[in-house]
Coordinates of N, CA and C in Angstrom, one line a residue:
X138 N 0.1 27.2 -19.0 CA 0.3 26.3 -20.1 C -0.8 25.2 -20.1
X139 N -1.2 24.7 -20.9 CA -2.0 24.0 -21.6 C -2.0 22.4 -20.5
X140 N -2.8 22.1 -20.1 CA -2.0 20.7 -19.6 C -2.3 19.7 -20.6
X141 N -2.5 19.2 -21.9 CA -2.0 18.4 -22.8 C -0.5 19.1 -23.2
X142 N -0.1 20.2 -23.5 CA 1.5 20.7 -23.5 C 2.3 20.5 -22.2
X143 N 1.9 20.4 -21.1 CA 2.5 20.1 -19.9 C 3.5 18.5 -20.0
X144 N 1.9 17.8 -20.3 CA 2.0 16.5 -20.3 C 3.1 16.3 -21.7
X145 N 3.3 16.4 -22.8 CA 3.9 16.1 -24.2 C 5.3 16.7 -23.9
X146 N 5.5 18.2 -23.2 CA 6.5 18.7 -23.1 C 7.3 18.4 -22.0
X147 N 7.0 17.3 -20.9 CA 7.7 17.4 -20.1 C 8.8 16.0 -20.7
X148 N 10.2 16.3 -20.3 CA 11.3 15.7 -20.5 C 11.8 14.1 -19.8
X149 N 10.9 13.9 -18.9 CA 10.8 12.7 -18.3 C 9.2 11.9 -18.1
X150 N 9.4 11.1 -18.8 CA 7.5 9.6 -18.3 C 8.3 8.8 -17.8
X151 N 7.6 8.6 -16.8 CA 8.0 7.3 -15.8 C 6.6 6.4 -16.5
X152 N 7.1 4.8 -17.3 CA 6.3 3.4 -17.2 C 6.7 3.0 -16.1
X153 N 5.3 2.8 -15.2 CA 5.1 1.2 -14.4 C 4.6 0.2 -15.3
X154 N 5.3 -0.8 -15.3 CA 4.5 -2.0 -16.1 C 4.5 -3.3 -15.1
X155 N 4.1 -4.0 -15.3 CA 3.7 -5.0 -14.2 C 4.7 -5.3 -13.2
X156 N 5.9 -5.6 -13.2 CA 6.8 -5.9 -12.3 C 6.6 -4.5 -11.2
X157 N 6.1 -3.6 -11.6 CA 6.1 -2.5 -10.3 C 5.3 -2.9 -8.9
X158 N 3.9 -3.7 -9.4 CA 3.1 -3.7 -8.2 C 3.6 -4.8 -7.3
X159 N 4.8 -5.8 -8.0 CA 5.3 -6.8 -7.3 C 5.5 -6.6 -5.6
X160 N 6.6 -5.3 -5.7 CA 6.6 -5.2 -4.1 C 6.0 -5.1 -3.4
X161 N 4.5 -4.2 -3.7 CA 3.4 -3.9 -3.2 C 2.6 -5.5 -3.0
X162 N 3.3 -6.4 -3.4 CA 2.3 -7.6 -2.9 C 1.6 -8.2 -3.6
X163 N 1.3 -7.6 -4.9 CA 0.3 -7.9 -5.9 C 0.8 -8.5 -6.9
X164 N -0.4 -9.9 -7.5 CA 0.6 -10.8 -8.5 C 0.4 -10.3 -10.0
X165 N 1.6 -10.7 -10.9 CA 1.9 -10.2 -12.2 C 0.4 -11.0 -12.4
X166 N 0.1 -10.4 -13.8 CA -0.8 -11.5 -14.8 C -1.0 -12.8 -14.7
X167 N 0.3 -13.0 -15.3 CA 0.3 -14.4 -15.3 C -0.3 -15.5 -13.5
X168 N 0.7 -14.5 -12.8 CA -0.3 -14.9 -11.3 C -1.6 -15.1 -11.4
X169 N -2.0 -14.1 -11.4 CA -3.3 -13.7 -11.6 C -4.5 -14.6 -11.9
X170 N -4.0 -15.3 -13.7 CA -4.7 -15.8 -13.8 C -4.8 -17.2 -13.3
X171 N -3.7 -17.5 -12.8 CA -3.5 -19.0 -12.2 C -4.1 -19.2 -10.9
X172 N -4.4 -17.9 -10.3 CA -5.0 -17.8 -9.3 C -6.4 -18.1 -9.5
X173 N -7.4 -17.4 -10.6 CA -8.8 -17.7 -10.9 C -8.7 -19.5 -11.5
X174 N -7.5 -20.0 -11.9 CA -7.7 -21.5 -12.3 C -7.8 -22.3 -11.0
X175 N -7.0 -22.2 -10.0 CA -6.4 -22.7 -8.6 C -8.2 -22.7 -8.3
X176 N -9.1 -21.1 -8.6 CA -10.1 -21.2 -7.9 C -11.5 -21.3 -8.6
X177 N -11.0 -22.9 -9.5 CA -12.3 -22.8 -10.5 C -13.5 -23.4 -10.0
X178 N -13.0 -23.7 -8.3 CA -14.9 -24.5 -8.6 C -16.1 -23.3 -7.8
X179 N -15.5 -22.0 -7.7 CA -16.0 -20.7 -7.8 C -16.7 -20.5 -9.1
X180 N -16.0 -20.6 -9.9 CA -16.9 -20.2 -11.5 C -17.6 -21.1 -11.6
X181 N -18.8 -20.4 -12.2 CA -20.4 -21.0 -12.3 C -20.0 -22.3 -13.7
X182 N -19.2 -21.8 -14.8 CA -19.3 -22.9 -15.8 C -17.7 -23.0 -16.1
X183 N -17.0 -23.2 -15.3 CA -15.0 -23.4 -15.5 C -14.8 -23.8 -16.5
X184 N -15.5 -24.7 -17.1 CA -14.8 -25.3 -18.6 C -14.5 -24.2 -19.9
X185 N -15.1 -23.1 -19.6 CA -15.0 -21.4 -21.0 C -13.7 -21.3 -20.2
X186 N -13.0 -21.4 -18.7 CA -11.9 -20.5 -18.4 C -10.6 -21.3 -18.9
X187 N -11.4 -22.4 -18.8 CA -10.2 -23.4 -18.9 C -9.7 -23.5 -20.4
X188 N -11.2 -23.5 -21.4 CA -10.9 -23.6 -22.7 C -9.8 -22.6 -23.2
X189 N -9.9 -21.5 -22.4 CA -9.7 -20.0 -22.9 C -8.1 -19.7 -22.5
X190 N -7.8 -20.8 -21.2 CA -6.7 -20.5 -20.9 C -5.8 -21.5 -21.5
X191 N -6.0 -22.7 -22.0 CA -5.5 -23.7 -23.4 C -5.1 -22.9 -24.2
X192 N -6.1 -21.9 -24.5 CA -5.7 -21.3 -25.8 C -4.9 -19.9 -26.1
X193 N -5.1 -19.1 -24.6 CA -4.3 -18.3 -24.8 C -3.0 -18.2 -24.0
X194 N -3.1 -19.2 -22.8 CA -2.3 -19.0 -22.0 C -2.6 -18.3 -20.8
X195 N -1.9 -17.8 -20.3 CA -1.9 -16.8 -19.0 C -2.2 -15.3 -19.3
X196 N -2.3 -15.3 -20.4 CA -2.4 -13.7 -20.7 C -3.9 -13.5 -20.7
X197 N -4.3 -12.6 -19.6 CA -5.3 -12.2 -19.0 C -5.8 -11.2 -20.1
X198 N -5.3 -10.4 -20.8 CA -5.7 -9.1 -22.0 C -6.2 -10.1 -23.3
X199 N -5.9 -11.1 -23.4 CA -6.2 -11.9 -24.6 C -7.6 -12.8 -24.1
X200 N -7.8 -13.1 -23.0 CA -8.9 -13.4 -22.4 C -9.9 -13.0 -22.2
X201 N -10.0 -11.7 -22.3 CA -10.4 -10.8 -21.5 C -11.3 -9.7 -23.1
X202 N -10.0 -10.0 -24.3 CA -10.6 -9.5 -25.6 C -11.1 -10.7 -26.3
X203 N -10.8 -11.7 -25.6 CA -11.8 -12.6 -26.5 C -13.1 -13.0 -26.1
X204 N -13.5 -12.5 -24.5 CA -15.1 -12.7 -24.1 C -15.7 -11.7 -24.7
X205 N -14.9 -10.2 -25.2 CA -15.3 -8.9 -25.4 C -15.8 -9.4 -26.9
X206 N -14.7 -10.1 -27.8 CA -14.9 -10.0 -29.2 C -16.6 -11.0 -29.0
X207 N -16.8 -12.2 -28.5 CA -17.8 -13.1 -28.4 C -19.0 -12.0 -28.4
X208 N -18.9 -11.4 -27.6 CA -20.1 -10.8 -26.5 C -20.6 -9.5 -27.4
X209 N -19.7 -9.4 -28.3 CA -19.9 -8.0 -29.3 C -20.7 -8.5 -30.7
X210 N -21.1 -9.4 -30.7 CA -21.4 -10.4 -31.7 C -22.9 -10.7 -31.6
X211 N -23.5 -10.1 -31.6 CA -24.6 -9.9 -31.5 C -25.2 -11.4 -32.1
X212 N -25.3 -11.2 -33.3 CA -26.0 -12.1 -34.0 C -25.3 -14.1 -33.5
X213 N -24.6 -13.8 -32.6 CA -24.0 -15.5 -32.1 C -24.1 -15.5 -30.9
X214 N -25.3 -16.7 -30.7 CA -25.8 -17.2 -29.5 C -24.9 -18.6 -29.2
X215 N -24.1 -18.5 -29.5 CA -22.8 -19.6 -29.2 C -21.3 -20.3 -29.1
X216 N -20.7 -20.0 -29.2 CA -19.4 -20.8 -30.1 C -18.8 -21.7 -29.1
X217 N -17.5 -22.3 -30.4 CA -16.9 -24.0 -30.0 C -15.6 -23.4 -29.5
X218 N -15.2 -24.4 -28.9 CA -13.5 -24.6 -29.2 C -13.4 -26.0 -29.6
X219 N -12.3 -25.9 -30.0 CA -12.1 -27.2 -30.6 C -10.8 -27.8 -30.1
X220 N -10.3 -27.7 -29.3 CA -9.2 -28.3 -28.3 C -9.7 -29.4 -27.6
X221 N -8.6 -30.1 -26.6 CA -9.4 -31.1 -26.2 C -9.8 -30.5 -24.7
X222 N -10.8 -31.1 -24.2 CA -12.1 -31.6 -25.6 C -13.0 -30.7 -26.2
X223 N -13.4 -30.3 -27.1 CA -14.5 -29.8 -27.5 C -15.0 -29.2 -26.3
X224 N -15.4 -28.0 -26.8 CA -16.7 -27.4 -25.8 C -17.4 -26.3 -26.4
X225 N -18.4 -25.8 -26.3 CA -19.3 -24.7 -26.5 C -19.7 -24.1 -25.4
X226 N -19.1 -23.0 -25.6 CA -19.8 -21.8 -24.3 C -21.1 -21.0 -25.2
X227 N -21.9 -20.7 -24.1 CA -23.3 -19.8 -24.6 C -22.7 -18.1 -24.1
X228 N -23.6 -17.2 -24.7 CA -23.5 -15.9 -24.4 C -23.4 -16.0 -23.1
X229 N -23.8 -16.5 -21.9 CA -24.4 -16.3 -20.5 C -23.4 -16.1 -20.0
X230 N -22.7 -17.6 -20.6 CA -21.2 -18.3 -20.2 C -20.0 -17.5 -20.3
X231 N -20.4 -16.4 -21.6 CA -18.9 -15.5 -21.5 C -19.4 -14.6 -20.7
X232 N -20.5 -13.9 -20.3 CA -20.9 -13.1 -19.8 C -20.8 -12.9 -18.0
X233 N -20.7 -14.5 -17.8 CA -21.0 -14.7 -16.4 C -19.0 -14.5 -16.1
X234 N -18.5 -15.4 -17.1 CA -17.0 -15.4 -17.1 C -16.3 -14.1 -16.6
X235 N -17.3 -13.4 -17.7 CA -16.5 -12.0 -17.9 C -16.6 -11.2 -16.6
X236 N -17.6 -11.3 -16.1 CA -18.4 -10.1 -14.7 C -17.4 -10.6 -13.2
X237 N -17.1 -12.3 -13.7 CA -16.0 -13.0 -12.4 C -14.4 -12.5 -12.5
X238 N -14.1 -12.5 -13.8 CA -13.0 -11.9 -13.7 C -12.5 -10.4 -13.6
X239 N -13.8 -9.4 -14.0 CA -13.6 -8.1 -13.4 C -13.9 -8.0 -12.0
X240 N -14.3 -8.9 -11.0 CA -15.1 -8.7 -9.6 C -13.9 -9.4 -9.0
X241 N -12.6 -10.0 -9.6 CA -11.5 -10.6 -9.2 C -10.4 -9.9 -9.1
X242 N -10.7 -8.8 -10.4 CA -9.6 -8.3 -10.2 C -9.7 -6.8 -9.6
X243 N -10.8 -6.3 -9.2 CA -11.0 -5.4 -8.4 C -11.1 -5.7 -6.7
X244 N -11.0 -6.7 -6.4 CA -10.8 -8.1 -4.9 C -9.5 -7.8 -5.0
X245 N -8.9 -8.4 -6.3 CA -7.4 -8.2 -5.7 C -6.4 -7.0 -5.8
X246 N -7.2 -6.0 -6.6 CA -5.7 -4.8 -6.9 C -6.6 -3.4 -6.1
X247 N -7.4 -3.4 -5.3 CA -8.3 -2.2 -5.0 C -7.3 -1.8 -4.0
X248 N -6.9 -2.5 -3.0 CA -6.8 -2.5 -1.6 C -5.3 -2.4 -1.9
X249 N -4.5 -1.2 -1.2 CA -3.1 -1.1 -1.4 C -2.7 -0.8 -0.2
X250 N -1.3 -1.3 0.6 CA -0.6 -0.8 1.5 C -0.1 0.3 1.1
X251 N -0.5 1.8 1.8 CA -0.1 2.9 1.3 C 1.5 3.2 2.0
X252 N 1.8 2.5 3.0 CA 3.2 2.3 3.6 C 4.0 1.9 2.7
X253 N 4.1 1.1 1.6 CA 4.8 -0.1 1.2 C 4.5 0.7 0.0
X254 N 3.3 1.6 -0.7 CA 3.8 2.2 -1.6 C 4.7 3.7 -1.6
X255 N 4.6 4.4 -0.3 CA 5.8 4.9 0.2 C 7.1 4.5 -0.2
X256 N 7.3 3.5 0.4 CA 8.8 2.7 0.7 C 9.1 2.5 -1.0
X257 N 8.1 2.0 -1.7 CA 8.6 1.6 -3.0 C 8.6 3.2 -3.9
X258 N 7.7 3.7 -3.8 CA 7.9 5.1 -4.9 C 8.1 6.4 -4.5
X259 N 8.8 6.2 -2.9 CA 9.1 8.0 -2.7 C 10.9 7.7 -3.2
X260 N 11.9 6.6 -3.2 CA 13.3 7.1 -3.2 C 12.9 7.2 -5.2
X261 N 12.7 6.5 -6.0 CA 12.3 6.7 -7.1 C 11.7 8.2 -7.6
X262 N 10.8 8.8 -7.0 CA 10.4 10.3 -6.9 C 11.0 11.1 -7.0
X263 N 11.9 11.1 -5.6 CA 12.8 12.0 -4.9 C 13.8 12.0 -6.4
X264 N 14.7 10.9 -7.0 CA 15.3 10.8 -7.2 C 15.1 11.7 -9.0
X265 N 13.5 11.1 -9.7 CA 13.5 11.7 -10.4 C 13.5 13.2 -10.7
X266 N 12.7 13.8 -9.0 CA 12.8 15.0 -9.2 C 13.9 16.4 -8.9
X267 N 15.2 15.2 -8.2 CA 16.4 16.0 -8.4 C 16.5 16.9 -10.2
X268 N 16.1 16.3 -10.5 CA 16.7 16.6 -11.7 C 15.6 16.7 -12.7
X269 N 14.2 16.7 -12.4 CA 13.2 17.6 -12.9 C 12.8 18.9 -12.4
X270 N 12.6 19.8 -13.1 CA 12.2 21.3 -12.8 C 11.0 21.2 -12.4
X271 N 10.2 21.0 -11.5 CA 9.2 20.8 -11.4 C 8.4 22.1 -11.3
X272 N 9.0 23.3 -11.2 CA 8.3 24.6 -11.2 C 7.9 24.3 -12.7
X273 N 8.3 24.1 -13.4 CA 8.2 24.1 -15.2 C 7.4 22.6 -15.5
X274 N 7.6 21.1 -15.0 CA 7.4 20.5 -15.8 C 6.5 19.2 -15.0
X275 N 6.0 18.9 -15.7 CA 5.0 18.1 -14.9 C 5.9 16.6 -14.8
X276 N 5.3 15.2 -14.3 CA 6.4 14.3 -14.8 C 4.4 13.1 -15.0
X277 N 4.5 12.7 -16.6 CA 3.5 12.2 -17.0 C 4.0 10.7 -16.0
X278 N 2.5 9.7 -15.7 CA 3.4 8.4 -15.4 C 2.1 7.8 -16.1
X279 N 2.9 6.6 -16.5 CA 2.0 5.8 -17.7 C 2.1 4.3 -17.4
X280 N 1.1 3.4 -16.6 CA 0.9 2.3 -16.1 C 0.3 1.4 -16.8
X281 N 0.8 0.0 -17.0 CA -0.2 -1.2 -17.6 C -0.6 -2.0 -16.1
X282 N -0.9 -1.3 -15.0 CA -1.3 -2.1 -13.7 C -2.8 -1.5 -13.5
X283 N -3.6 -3.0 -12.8 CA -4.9 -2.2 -12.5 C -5.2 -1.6 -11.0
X284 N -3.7 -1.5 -10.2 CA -3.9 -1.3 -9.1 C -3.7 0.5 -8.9
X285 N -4.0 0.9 -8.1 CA -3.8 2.4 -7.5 C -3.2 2.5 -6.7
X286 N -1.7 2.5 -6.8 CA -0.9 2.6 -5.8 C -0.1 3.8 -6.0
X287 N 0.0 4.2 -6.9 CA 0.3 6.0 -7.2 C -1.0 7.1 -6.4
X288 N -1.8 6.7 -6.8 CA -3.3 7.6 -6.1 C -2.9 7.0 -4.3
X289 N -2.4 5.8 -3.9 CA -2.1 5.7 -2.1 C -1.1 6.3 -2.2
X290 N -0.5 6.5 -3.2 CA 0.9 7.4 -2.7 C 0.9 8.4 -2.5
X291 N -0.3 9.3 -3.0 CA 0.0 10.9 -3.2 C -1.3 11.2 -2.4
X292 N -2.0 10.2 -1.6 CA -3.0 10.3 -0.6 C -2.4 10.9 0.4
X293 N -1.0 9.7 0.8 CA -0.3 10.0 2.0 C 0.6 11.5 1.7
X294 N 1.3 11.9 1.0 CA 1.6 12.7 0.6 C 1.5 13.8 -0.3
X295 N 0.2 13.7 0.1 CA -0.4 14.8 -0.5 C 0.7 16.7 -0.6
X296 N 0.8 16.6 0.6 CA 1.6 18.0 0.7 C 2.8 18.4 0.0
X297 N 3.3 17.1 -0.5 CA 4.5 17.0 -2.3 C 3.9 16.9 -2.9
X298 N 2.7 16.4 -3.2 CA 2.0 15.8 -4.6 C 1.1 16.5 -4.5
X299 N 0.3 16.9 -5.9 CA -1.1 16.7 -6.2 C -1.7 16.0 -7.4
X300 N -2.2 15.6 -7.3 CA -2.9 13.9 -8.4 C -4.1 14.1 -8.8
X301 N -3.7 14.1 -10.3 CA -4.8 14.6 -11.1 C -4.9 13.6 -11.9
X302 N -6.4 12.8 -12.4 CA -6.4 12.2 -13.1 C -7.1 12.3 -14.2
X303 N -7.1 11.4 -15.5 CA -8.0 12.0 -16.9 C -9.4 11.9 -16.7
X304 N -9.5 10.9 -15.8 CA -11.0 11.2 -15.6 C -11.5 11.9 -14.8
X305 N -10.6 13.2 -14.0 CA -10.8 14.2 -13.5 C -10.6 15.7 -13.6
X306 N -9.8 15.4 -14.6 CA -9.6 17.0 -15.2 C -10.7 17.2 -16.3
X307 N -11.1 18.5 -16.2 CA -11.9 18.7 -16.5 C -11.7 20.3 -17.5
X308 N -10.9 20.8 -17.2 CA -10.4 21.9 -17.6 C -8.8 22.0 -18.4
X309 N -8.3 22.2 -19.1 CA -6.9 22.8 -19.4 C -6.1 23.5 -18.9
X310 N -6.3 24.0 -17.3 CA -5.8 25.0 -16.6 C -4.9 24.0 -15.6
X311 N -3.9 24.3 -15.6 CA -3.3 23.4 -14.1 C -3.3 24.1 -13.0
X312 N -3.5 24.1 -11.8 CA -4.4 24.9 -10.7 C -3.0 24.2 -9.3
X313 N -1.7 24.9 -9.3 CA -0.6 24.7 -8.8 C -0.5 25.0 -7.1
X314 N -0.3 23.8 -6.6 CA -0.5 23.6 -4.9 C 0.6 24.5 -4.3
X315 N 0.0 25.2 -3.5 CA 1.1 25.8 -3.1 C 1.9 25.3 -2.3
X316 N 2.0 24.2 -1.5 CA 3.0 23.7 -1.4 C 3.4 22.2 -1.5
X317 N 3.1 22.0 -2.5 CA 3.7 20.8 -3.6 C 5.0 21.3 -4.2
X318 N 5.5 20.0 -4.7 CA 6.8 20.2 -5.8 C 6.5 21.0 -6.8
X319 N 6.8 22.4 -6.6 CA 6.4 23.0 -8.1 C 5.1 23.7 -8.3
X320 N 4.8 23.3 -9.6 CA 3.3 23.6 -10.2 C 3.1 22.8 -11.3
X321 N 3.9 21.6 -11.5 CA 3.4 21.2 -11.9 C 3.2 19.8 -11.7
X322 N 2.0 19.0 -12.6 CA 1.3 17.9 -12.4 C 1.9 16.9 -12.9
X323 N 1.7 15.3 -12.2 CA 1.8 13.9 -12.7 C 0.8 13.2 -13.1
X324 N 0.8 12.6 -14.4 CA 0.0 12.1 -15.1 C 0.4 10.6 -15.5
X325 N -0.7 9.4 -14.8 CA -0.4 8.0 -15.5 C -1.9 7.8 -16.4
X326 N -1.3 6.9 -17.1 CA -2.1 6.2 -18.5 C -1.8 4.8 -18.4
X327 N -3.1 4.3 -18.7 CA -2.5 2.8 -19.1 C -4.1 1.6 -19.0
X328 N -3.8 0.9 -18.6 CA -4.7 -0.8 -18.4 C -6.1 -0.1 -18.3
X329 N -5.9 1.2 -16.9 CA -7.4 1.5 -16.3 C -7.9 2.9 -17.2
X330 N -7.3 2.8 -18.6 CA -7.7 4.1 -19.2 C -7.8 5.6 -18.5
X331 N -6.9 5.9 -17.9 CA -6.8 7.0 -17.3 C -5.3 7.7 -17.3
X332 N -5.6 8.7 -17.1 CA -3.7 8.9 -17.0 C -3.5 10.0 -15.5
X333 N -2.4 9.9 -15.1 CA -1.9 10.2 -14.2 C -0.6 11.5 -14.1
X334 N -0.6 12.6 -13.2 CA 0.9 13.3 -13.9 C 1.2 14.0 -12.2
X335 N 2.4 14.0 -11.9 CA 3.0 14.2 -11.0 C 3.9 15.5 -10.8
X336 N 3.8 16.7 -10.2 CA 5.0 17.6 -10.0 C 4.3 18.5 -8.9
X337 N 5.1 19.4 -8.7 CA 4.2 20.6 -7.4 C 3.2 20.5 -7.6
X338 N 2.6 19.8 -9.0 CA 1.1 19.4 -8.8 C 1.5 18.2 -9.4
X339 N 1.2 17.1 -8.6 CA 1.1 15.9 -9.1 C 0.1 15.3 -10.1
X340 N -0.3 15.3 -11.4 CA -1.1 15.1 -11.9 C -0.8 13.2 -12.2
X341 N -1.8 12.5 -12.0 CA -1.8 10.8 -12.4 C -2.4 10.3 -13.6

């Protein structure tokens, strides 16, 4: 079967959305970003982070599309905010912003206890796959986290899992472990543009 029909037809998606990586140690968003404010005399020009987080709050994806919207703007070598107080960031300023909070957030979500993601996603697994066919069905999983704690999980257990991901499949064929759950794959999707899928072949 087709692995886009694998993926569409299978009867169970597991979402992780942010409260998953909690146990794992790692802070929600909103953490996140309070963490880069706690550590602004690191940033080369803090006043863009500061302005940016007046305005949108903690939400890191609204931050994050508004250095993108700036920076895509070819023809503007500038803009204001107008909160208090006033400020103008230059291109440099979103640009430098922007490169700190991707080098922050690959500092903080790269590195995973693969123990702790055991403990958190094998009774969850187990449990789904009572009751998935995994000879027949793959189990897609679809994440808004930028951490890899599904890929430490099917590292360690590789011999249940095999983890396939979109930026690694390459073929339409699903290529079934022989001793995995099944034959078929787990697939996640989400924040890091990729998708993930889980069964006798774990596809992510």
């Amino acid at each position: 079967m087709a692995l886009n029909s694998r993926i569409t037809q299978s009867p169970v998606i597991l979402l992780l959305g942010a409260g998953a990586s909690v146990p794992l140690g790692k802070p929600v968003m909103e953490q996140f970003v309070r963490g880069l404010v706690e550590q602004i005399e690191y940033i080369e020009n803090p006043a863009l982070l500061l302005s940016l987080v007046s305005a949108r709050g903690y939400d890191l994806e609204k931050i994050m599309e508004d250095l993108e919207t700036f920076l895509a703007l070819d023809y503007i070598s500038s803009f204001a905010f107008h909160g208090e107080p006033t400020y103008e960031a230059s291109r440099s300023d979103a640009e430098n912003l922007r490169s700190y909070i991707r080098h922050s957030i690959i500092r903080e979500y790269r590195n995973i206890d693969a123990n702790k993601a055991i403990n958190v996603y094998q009774p969850l697994l187990d449990e789904i796959f009572l009751h998935l066919d995994s000879a027949n069905h793959c189990l897609p999983i679809f994440t808004t986290n930028y951490d890899l704690a599904i890929e430490s999980f099917c590292e360690l257990k590789y011999s249940q899992y095999v983890l396939v991901d979109g930026m690694q499949v390459s073929s339409a064929t699903v290529i079934p472990h022989s001793e995995s759950r099944g034959n078929s794959p787990l697939f996640p999707q989400g924040a890091v543009s990729y998708c993930r899928v889980l069964g006798p072949s774990f596809f992510l």
